[in-house]
């Protein structure tokens, strides 16, 4: 029987930036090593330990050093997602964004009366969320649909 993981906080190594974005869209707290100035193995291991994060890596040597690390062998994002599903990860998009795809911080819904940047839709016409940390705005647009289609095919 395959073990299923709750949405454990994760730390993704420097080779997995695109995967971090997909996992955030699925509701995971997915820190990315390069965003956290943890490029070398010792820094990643220390960060994973200190913050109670499960390491996801493509580096076999690093995976051997971290308890409960998830070792991925594929380079392609869809293949990596399939590996995670096979390892017991729940990969479904959340109904609403909960984490920033850029910096991993929580997001909040923008009030219908608030102005948004030019790149974002009018919140009176479409639901929009804003990152509490970096201020990036998100909505369920074509990128959301593309990722939803990708994870649905897994």
Short mmCIF file of N, CA and C in Angstrom, two decimals:
data_model
loop_
_atom_site.label_atom_id
_atom_site.label_comp_id
_atom_site.label_asym_id
_atom_site.label_seq_id
_atom_site.Cartn_x
_atom_site.Cartn_y
_atom_site.Cartn_z
N UNK A 1 0.84 -1.18 0.00
CA UNK A 1 0.00 0.00 0.00
C UNK A 1 0.88 1.24 0.00
N UNK A 2 0.52 2.21 -0.79
CA UNK A 2 1.29 3.43 -0.94
C UNK A 2 0.98 4.37 0.22
N UNK A 3 2.04 4.95 0.80
CA UNK A 3 1.87 5.92 1.88
C UNK A 3 1.42 7.24 1.27
N UNK A 4 0.48 7.91 1.93
CA UNK A 4 0.02 9.21 1.46
C UNK A 4 0.50 10.27 2.42
N UNK A 5 1.04 11.34 1.88
CA UNK A 5 1.59 12.41 2.69
C UNK A 5 0.59 13.54 2.81
N UNK A 6 0.49 14.08 3.99
CA UNK A 6 -0.27 15.31 4.16
C UNK A 6 0.53 16.41 3.47
N UNK A 7 0.06 17.58 3.49
CA UNK A 7 0.76 18.69 2.84
C UNK A 7 1.90 19.17 3.73
N UNK A 8 2.90 18.27 3.89
CA UNK A 8 4.10 18.60 4.68
C UNK A 8 4.77 19.84 4.10
N UNK A 9 5.35 20.70 4.95
CA UNK A 9 6.16 21.79 4.42
C UNK A 9 7.37 21.19 3.69
N UNK A 10 7.65 21.71 2.53
CA UNK A 10 8.70 21.16 1.68
C UNK A 10 9.80 22.18 1.43
N UNK A 11 10.97 21.66 1.11
CA UNK A 11 12.09 22.47 0.62
C UNK A 11 12.56 21.83 -0.67
N UNK A 12 12.48 22.58 -1.77
CA UNK A 12 12.89 22.08 -3.07
C UNK A 12 14.26 22.61 -3.42
N UNK A 13 15.12 21.73 -3.94
CA UNK A 13 16.48 22.14 -4.25
C UNK A 13 16.52 23.06 -5.47
N UNK A 14 17.69 23.55 -5.80
CA UNK A 14 17.88 24.56 -6.84
C UNK A 14 17.46 24.08 -8.23
N UNK A 15 17.34 22.78 -8.43
CA UNK A 15 16.95 22.25 -9.73
C UNK A 15 15.44 22.16 -9.92
N UNK A 16 14.66 22.57 -8.91
CA UNK A 16 13.22 22.30 -8.93
C UNK A 16 12.35 23.55 -8.77
N UNK A 17 12.79 24.67 -9.32
CA UNK A 17 12.04 25.91 -9.18
C UNK A 17 10.65 25.87 -9.80
N UNK A 18 10.53 25.32 -10.99
CA UNK A 18 9.22 25.24 -11.65
C UNK A 18 8.28 24.32 -10.87
N UNK A 19 8.84 23.24 -10.34
CA UNK A 19 8.04 22.32 -9.54
C UNK A 19 7.53 23.01 -8.28
N UNK A 20 8.34 23.88 -7.68
CA UNK A 20 7.91 24.62 -6.49
C UNK A 20 6.65 25.41 -6.78
N UNK A 21 6.59 26.07 -7.94
CA UNK A 21 5.42 26.86 -8.31
C UNK A 21 4.19 25.97 -8.44
N UNK A 22 4.32 24.84 -9.08
CA UNK A 22 3.19 23.91 -9.22
C UNK A 22 2.71 23.42 -7.85
N UNK A 23 3.65 23.08 -6.98
CA UNK A 23 3.26 22.59 -5.65
C UNK A 23 2.55 23.68 -4.85
N UNK A 24 2.99 24.91 -4.98
CA UNK A 24 2.33 26.02 -4.29
C UNK A 24 0.89 26.17 -4.78
N UNK A 25 0.68 25.98 -6.07
CA UNK A 25 -0.67 26.06 -6.62
C UNK A 25 -1.55 24.92 -6.12
N UNK A 26 -0.93 23.84 -5.69
CA UNK A 26 -1.66 22.72 -5.10
C UNK A 26 -1.80 22.87 -3.58
N UNK A 27 -1.40 24.01 -3.06
CA UNK A 27 -1.58 24.30 -1.64
C UNK A 27 -0.42 23.93 -0.74
N UNK A 28 0.69 23.47 -1.31
CA UNK A 28 1.84 23.10 -0.49
C UNK A 28 2.65 24.32 -0.08
N UNK A 29 3.16 24.29 1.13
CA UNK A 29 4.16 25.25 1.60
C UNK A 29 5.48 24.73 1.04
N UNK A 30 5.86 25.26 -0.13
CA UNK A 30 7.01 24.73 -0.88
C UNK A 30 8.08 25.81 -1.00
N UNK A 31 9.01 25.82 -0.06
CA UNK A 31 10.13 26.75 -0.11
C UNK A 31 11.10 26.29 -1.20
N UNK A 32 11.70 27.26 -1.87
CA UNK A 32 12.66 26.98 -2.94
C UNK A 32 14.03 27.43 -2.47
N UNK A 33 15.00 26.54 -2.54
CA UNK A 33 16.33 26.78 -1.98
C UNK A 33 16.94 28.10 -2.46
N UNK A 34 16.82 28.42 -3.75
CA UNK A 34 17.44 29.63 -4.25
C UNK A 34 16.77 30.90 -3.70
N UNK A 35 15.49 30.82 -3.39
CA UNK A 35 14.79 31.96 -2.78
C UNK A 35 15.19 32.16 -1.33
N UNK A 36 15.75 31.12 -0.73
CA UNK A 36 16.08 31.15 0.69
C UNK A 36 17.59 31.20 0.93
N UNK A 37 18.37 31.50 -0.10
CA UNK A 37 19.84 31.56 -0.01
C UNK A 37 20.42 30.28 0.58
N UNK A 38 19.87 29.16 0.15
CA UNK A 38 20.34 27.85 0.63
C UNK A 38 20.77 27.03 -0.59
N UNK A 39 21.88 27.46 -1.20
CA UNK A 39 22.31 26.80 -2.42
C UNK A 39 23.14 25.55 -2.19
N UNK A 40 23.96 25.54 -1.15
CA UNK A 40 24.81 24.35 -0.96
C UNK A 40 24.09 23.34 -0.06
N UNK A 41 24.60 22.12 -0.10
CA UNK A 41 23.96 21.02 0.62
C UNK A 41 23.79 21.29 2.10
N UNK A 42 24.84 21.79 2.75
CA UNK A 42 24.76 22.04 4.20
C UNK A 42 23.68 23.05 4.53
N UNK A 43 23.56 24.10 3.72
CA UNK A 43 22.54 25.12 3.97
C UNK A 43 21.14 24.55 3.76
N UNK A 44 20.96 23.72 2.74
CA UNK A 44 19.64 23.10 2.51
C UNK A 44 19.27 22.16 3.64
N UNK A 45 20.23 21.34 4.06
CA UNK A 45 19.95 20.40 5.16
C UNK A 45 19.62 21.14 6.45
N UNK A 46 20.36 22.22 6.73
CA UNK A 46 20.10 23.00 7.95
C UNK A 46 18.71 23.65 7.88
N UNK A 47 18.37 24.22 6.74
CA UNK A 47 17.07 24.86 6.58
C UNK A 47 15.93 23.84 6.71
N UNK A 48 16.08 22.70 6.08
CA UNK A 48 15.05 21.67 6.17
C UNK A 48 14.87 21.23 7.63
N UNK A 49 15.96 21.04 8.33
CA UNK A 49 15.90 20.63 9.73
C UNK A 49 15.29 21.71 10.62
N UNK A 50 15.78 22.93 10.49
CA UNK A 50 15.34 24.05 11.33
C UNK A 50 13.86 24.33 11.16
N UNK A 51 13.37 24.28 9.92
CA UNK A 51 11.98 24.62 9.65
C UNK A 51 11.07 23.40 9.55
N UNK A 52 11.60 22.22 9.80
CA UNK A 52 10.78 21.01 9.74
C UNK A 52 10.24 20.74 8.34
N UNK A 53 11.07 20.98 7.34
CA UNK A 53 10.66 20.78 5.95
C UNK A 53 11.18 19.47 5.40
N UNK A 54 10.41 18.87 4.56
CA UNK A 54 10.82 17.66 3.87
C UNK A 54 11.55 18.08 2.59
N UNK A 55 12.73 17.56 2.40
CA UNK A 55 13.55 17.92 1.25
C UNK A 55 13.10 17.15 0.00
N UNK A 56 12.93 17.88 -1.10
CA UNK A 56 12.65 17.28 -2.40
C UNK A 56 13.83 17.67 -3.28
N UNK A 57 14.51 16.67 -3.86
CA UNK A 57 15.75 16.93 -4.57
C UNK A 57 15.94 15.97 -5.73
N UNK A 58 16.80 16.37 -6.65
CA UNK A 58 17.24 15.47 -7.72
C UNK A 58 18.66 14.97 -7.44
N UNK A 59 19.24 15.37 -6.33
CA UNK A 59 20.62 15.04 -5.96
C UNK A 59 20.63 13.81 -5.05
N UNK A 60 21.12 12.70 -5.56
CA UNK A 60 21.13 11.44 -4.79
C UNK A 60 21.91 11.56 -3.49
N UNK A 61 23.08 12.18 -3.55
CA UNK A 61 23.90 12.32 -2.35
C UNK A 61 23.22 13.16 -1.29
N UNK A 62 22.58 14.22 -1.69
CA UNK A 62 21.85 15.08 -0.76
C UNK A 62 20.66 14.32 -0.17
N UNK A 63 19.95 13.59 -1.00
CA UNK A 63 18.79 12.83 -0.53
C UNK A 63 19.19 11.81 0.54
N UNK A 64 20.36 11.21 0.39
CA UNK A 64 20.82 10.22 1.39
C UNK A 64 21.09 10.86 2.75
N UNK A 65 21.38 12.17 2.76
CA UNK A 65 21.71 12.85 4.01
C UNK A 65 20.49 13.38 4.77
N UNK A 66 19.34 13.42 4.12
CA UNK A 66 18.16 14.01 4.75
C UNK A 66 17.12 12.93 5.05
N UNK A 67 16.70 12.83 6.31
CA UNK A 67 15.67 11.85 6.62
C UNK A 67 14.38 12.20 5.86
N UNK A 68 13.73 11.21 5.32
CA UNK A 68 12.46 11.37 4.60
C UNK A 68 12.56 12.22 3.34
N UNK A 69 13.75 12.38 2.78
CA UNK A 69 13.88 13.15 1.54
C UNK A 69 13.16 12.42 0.41
N UNK A 70 12.70 13.19 -0.54
CA UNK A 70 12.07 12.64 -1.74
C UNK A 70 13.05 12.87 -2.88
N UNK A 71 13.51 11.78 -3.48
CA UNK A 71 14.46 11.86 -4.59
C UNK A 71 13.69 11.74 -5.90
N UNK A 72 13.82 12.76 -6.74
CA UNK A 72 13.22 12.73 -8.07
C UNK A 72 14.31 12.45 -9.09
N UNK A 73 13.97 11.72 -10.13
CA UNK A 73 14.97 11.37 -11.13
C UNK A 73 14.73 12.07 -12.46
N UNK A 74 13.54 12.59 -12.66
CA UNK A 74 13.16 13.19 -13.94
C UNK A 74 13.48 14.68 -14.00
N UNK A 75 13.67 15.18 -15.23
CA UNK A 75 13.91 16.61 -15.44
C UNK A 75 12.63 17.34 -15.86
N UNK A 76 11.76 16.67 -16.57
CA UNK A 76 10.53 17.25 -17.09
C UNK A 76 9.52 17.44 -15.95
N UNK A 77 8.85 18.60 -15.93
CA UNK A 77 7.93 18.93 -14.84
C UNK A 77 6.80 17.91 -14.72
N UNK A 78 6.20 17.50 -15.82
CA UNK A 78 5.10 16.53 -15.74
C UNK A 78 5.59 15.19 -15.19
N UNK A 79 6.77 14.78 -15.59
CA UNK A 79 7.34 13.53 -15.09
C UNK A 79 7.65 13.66 -13.59
N UNK A 80 8.13 14.82 -13.16
CA UNK A 80 8.38 15.03 -11.73
C UNK A 80 7.08 14.97 -10.94
N UNK A 81 6.03 15.57 -11.48
CA UNK A 81 4.73 15.51 -10.81
C UNK A 81 4.24 14.07 -10.70
N UNK A 82 4.44 13.28 -11.76
CA UNK A 82 4.06 11.86 -11.71
C UNK A 82 4.85 11.12 -10.64
N UNK A 83 6.13 11.44 -10.51
CA UNK A 83 6.95 10.82 -9.46
C UNK A 83 6.39 11.15 -8.08
N UNK A 84 5.97 12.38 -7.88
CA UNK A 84 5.41 12.77 -6.58
C UNK A 84 4.09 12.05 -6.30
N UNK A 85 3.25 11.93 -7.32
CA UNK A 85 1.99 11.19 -7.15
C UNK A 85 2.30 9.74 -6.79
N UNK A 86 3.27 9.13 -7.47
CA UNK A 86 3.66 7.74 -7.18
C UNK A 86 4.20 7.61 -5.76
N UNK A 87 4.79 8.70 -5.23
CA UNK A 87 5.33 8.68 -3.87
C UNK A 87 4.26 8.98 -2.82
N UNK A 88 3.02 9.24 -3.27
CA UNK A 88 1.93 9.44 -2.33
C UNK A 88 1.51 10.88 -2.10
N UNK A 89 1.99 11.81 -2.90
CA UNK A 89 1.61 13.21 -2.74
C UNK A 89 0.28 13.48 -3.41
N UNK A 90 -0.57 14.24 -2.74
CA UNK A 90 -1.86 14.66 -3.27
C UNK A 90 -1.63 15.91 -4.11
N UNK A 91 -1.83 15.79 -5.40
CA UNK A 91 -1.59 16.93 -6.30
C UNK A 91 -2.89 17.32 -6.99
N UNK A 92 -3.64 18.14 -6.31
CA UNK A 92 -4.85 18.74 -6.87
C UNK A 92 -4.80 20.22 -6.57
N UNK A 93 -5.23 21.01 -7.52
CA UNK A 93 -5.28 22.45 -7.27
C UNK A 93 -6.31 22.74 -6.18
N UNK A 94 -5.99 23.69 -5.34
CA UNK A 94 -6.94 24.13 -4.33
C UNK A 94 -8.04 24.93 -5.03
N UNK A 95 -9.18 25.09 -4.37
CA UNK A 95 -10.27 25.86 -4.97
C UNK A 95 -9.87 27.31 -5.18
N UNK A 96 -9.08 27.85 -4.27
CA UNK A 96 -8.59 29.21 -4.35
C UNK A 96 -7.10 29.19 -4.04
N UNK A 97 -6.34 30.10 -4.63
CA UNK A 97 -4.91 30.16 -4.29
C UNK A 97 -4.71 30.40 -2.79
N UNK A 98 -3.75 29.70 -2.21
CA UNK A 98 -3.45 29.89 -0.78
C UNK A 98 -2.01 30.34 -0.56
N UNK A 99 -1.13 30.10 -1.55
CA UNK A 99 0.27 30.48 -1.42
C UNK A 99 0.70 31.22 -2.68
N UNK A 100 1.61 32.13 -2.50
CA UNK A 100 2.15 32.91 -3.61
C UNK A 100 3.04 32.00 -4.47
N UNK A 101 2.79 31.99 -5.76
CA UNK A 101 3.61 31.21 -6.67
C UNK A 101 5.01 31.76 -6.81
N UNK A 102 5.20 33.03 -6.45
CA UNK A 102 6.49 33.67 -6.57
C UNK A 102 7.35 33.50 -5.33
N UNK A 103 6.78 33.78 -4.14
CA UNK A 103 7.61 33.77 -2.93
C UNK A 103 7.15 32.78 -1.85
N UNK A 104 6.03 32.11 -2.06
CA UNK A 104 5.53 31.06 -1.17
C UNK A 104 4.77 31.58 0.05
N UNK A 105 4.63 32.89 0.22
CA UNK A 105 3.90 33.43 1.37
C UNK A 105 2.39 33.22 1.16
N UNK A 106 1.61 33.32 2.23
CA UNK A 106 0.15 33.22 2.08
C UNK A 106 -0.41 34.37 1.25
N UNK A 107 -1.53 34.10 0.59
CA UNK A 107 -2.21 35.14 -0.18
C UNK A 107 -3.55 35.47 0.48
N UNK A 108 -4.07 36.65 0.18
CA UNK A 108 -5.37 37.08 0.69
C UNK A 108 -6.21 37.59 -0.46
N UNK A 109 -7.50 37.43 -0.32
CA UNK A 109 -8.41 37.89 -1.37
C UNK A 109 -8.45 39.42 -1.39
N UNK A 110 -8.44 39.98 -2.59
CA UNK A 110 -8.52 41.42 -2.78
C UNK A 110 -10.00 41.81 -2.74
N UNK A 111 -10.31 42.84 -1.99
CA UNK A 111 -11.67 43.34 -1.91
C UNK A 111 -12.13 43.83 -3.29
N UNK A 112 -13.40 43.64 -3.58
CA UNK A 112 -13.95 44.02 -4.89
C UNK A 112 -13.76 45.49 -5.23
N UNK A 113 -13.56 46.33 -4.22
CA UNK A 113 -13.44 47.77 -4.47
C UNK A 113 -11.99 48.24 -4.58
N UNK A 114 -11.03 47.36 -4.30
CA UNK A 114 -9.62 47.75 -4.34
C UNK A 114 -9.09 47.81 -5.76
N UNK A 115 -8.22 48.78 -6.03
CA UNK A 115 -7.58 48.81 -7.35
C UNK A 115 -6.53 47.70 -7.43
N UNK A 116 -6.27 47.24 -8.64
CA UNK A 116 -5.24 46.22 -8.87
C UNK A 116 -4.26 46.75 -9.92
N UNK A 117 -3.07 46.16 -10.00
CA UNK A 117 -2.11 46.57 -11.04
C UNK A 117 -2.68 46.32 -12.44
N UNK A 118 -2.09 46.97 -13.42
CA UNK A 118 -2.56 46.84 -14.81
C UNK A 118 -2.59 45.39 -15.30
N UNK A 119 -1.69 44.56 -14.80
CA UNK A 119 -1.63 43.18 -15.29
C UNK A 119 -2.73 42.29 -14.72
N UNK A 120 -3.41 42.74 -13.67
CA UNK A 120 -4.42 41.92 -13.00
C UNK A 120 -5.83 42.37 -13.40
N UNK A 121 -6.78 41.43 -13.38
CA UNK A 121 -8.16 41.82 -13.70
C UNK A 121 -8.79 42.67 -12.60
N UNK A 122 -9.89 43.27 -12.90
CA UNK A 122 -10.66 44.07 -11.95
C UNK A 122 -11.31 43.13 -10.95
N UNK A 123 -11.05 43.29 -9.65
CA UNK A 123 -11.63 42.37 -8.66
C UNK A 123 -13.16 42.44 -8.56
N UNK A 124 -13.76 43.48 -9.14
CA UNK A 124 -15.23 43.54 -9.19
C UNK A 124 -15.77 42.57 -10.23
N UNK A 125 -14.91 42.15 -11.18
CA UNK A 125 -15.33 41.25 -12.25
C UNK A 125 -14.81 39.83 -12.11
N UNK A 126 -13.70 39.68 -11.41
CA UNK A 126 -13.07 38.37 -11.24
C UNK A 126 -12.37 38.32 -9.89
N UNK A 127 -12.38 37.16 -9.25
CA UNK A 127 -11.70 37.01 -7.95
C UNK A 127 -10.20 37.17 -8.14
N UNK A 128 -9.61 37.99 -7.27
CA UNK A 128 -8.17 38.27 -7.33
C UNK A 128 -7.61 38.12 -5.91
N UNK A 129 -6.40 37.57 -5.80
CA UNK A 129 -5.72 37.42 -4.52
C UNK A 129 -4.39 38.16 -4.60
N UNK A 130 -3.89 38.61 -3.44
CA UNK A 130 -2.62 39.33 -3.36
C UNK A 130 -1.74 38.65 -2.32
N UNK A 131 -0.46 38.53 -2.65
CA UNK A 131 0.51 37.97 -1.72
C UNK A 131 0.70 38.94 -0.56
N UNK A 132 0.66 38.41 0.65
CA UNK A 132 0.85 39.23 1.85
C UNK A 132 2.30 39.69 2.00
N UNK A 133 3.21 39.05 1.29
CA UNK A 133 4.62 39.39 1.42
C UNK A 133 5.12 40.26 0.27
N UNK A 134 5.00 39.77 -0.96
CA UNK A 134 5.60 40.49 -2.09
C UNK A 134 4.61 41.34 -2.88
N UNK A 135 3.32 41.20 -2.60
CA UNK A 135 2.33 42.02 -3.27
C UNK A 135 1.89 41.54 -4.64
N UNK A 136 2.44 40.42 -5.12
CA UNK A 136 2.05 39.86 -6.41
C UNK A 136 0.55 39.54 -6.38
N UNK A 137 -0.15 39.78 -7.50
CA UNK A 137 -1.58 39.48 -7.60
C UNK A 137 -1.79 38.20 -8.41
N UNK A 138 -2.80 37.43 -8.02
CA UNK A 138 -3.10 36.15 -8.66
C UNK A 138 -4.59 36.05 -8.93
N UNK A 139 -4.94 35.32 -9.96
CA UNK A 139 -6.32 35.00 -10.27
C UNK A 139 -6.32 33.68 -11.02
N UNK A 140 -7.49 33.10 -11.16
CA UNK A 140 -7.59 31.80 -11.82
C UNK A 140 -7.75 32.01 -13.33
N UNK A 141 -6.64 32.27 -13.99
CA UNK A 141 -6.64 32.52 -15.43
C UNK A 141 -6.13 31.33 -16.22
N UNK A 142 -5.55 31.60 -17.38
CA UNK A 142 -5.13 30.52 -18.28
C UNK A 142 -4.02 29.67 -17.68
N UNK A 143 -3.09 30.27 -16.91
CA UNK A 143 -2.03 29.48 -16.29
C UNK A 143 -2.63 28.51 -15.27
N UNK A 144 -3.59 28.99 -14.49
CA UNK A 144 -4.29 28.13 -13.53
C UNK A 144 -4.93 26.94 -14.26
N UNK A 145 -5.60 27.24 -15.39
CA UNK A 145 -6.25 26.18 -16.17
C UNK A 145 -5.24 25.18 -16.73
N UNK A 146 -4.09 25.69 -17.20
CA UNK A 146 -3.05 24.80 -17.73
C UNK A 146 -2.53 23.86 -16.66
N UNK A 147 -2.25 24.38 -15.47
CA UNK A 147 -1.76 23.53 -14.37
C UNK A 147 -2.86 22.57 -13.94
N UNK A 148 -4.10 23.02 -13.88
CA UNK A 148 -5.21 22.13 -13.52
C UNK A 148 -5.30 20.97 -14.51
N UNK A 149 -5.16 21.25 -15.80
CA UNK A 149 -5.19 20.19 -16.81
C UNK A 149 -4.02 19.23 -16.62
N UNK A 150 -2.85 19.76 -16.34
CA UNK A 150 -1.65 18.93 -16.14
C UNK A 150 -1.84 17.98 -14.96
N UNK A 151 -2.26 18.49 -13.82
CA UNK A 151 -2.39 17.62 -12.64
C UNK A 151 -3.57 16.66 -12.78
N UNK A 152 -4.59 17.04 -13.54
CA UNK A 152 -5.73 16.14 -13.74
C UNK A 152 -5.33 14.92 -14.57
N UNK A 153 -4.31 15.08 -15.43
CA UNK A 153 -3.87 13.97 -16.28
C UNK A 153 -2.90 13.02 -15.57
N UNK A 154 -2.50 13.36 -14.36
CA UNK A 154 -1.55 12.50 -13.64
C UNK A 154 -2.26 11.26 -13.18
#
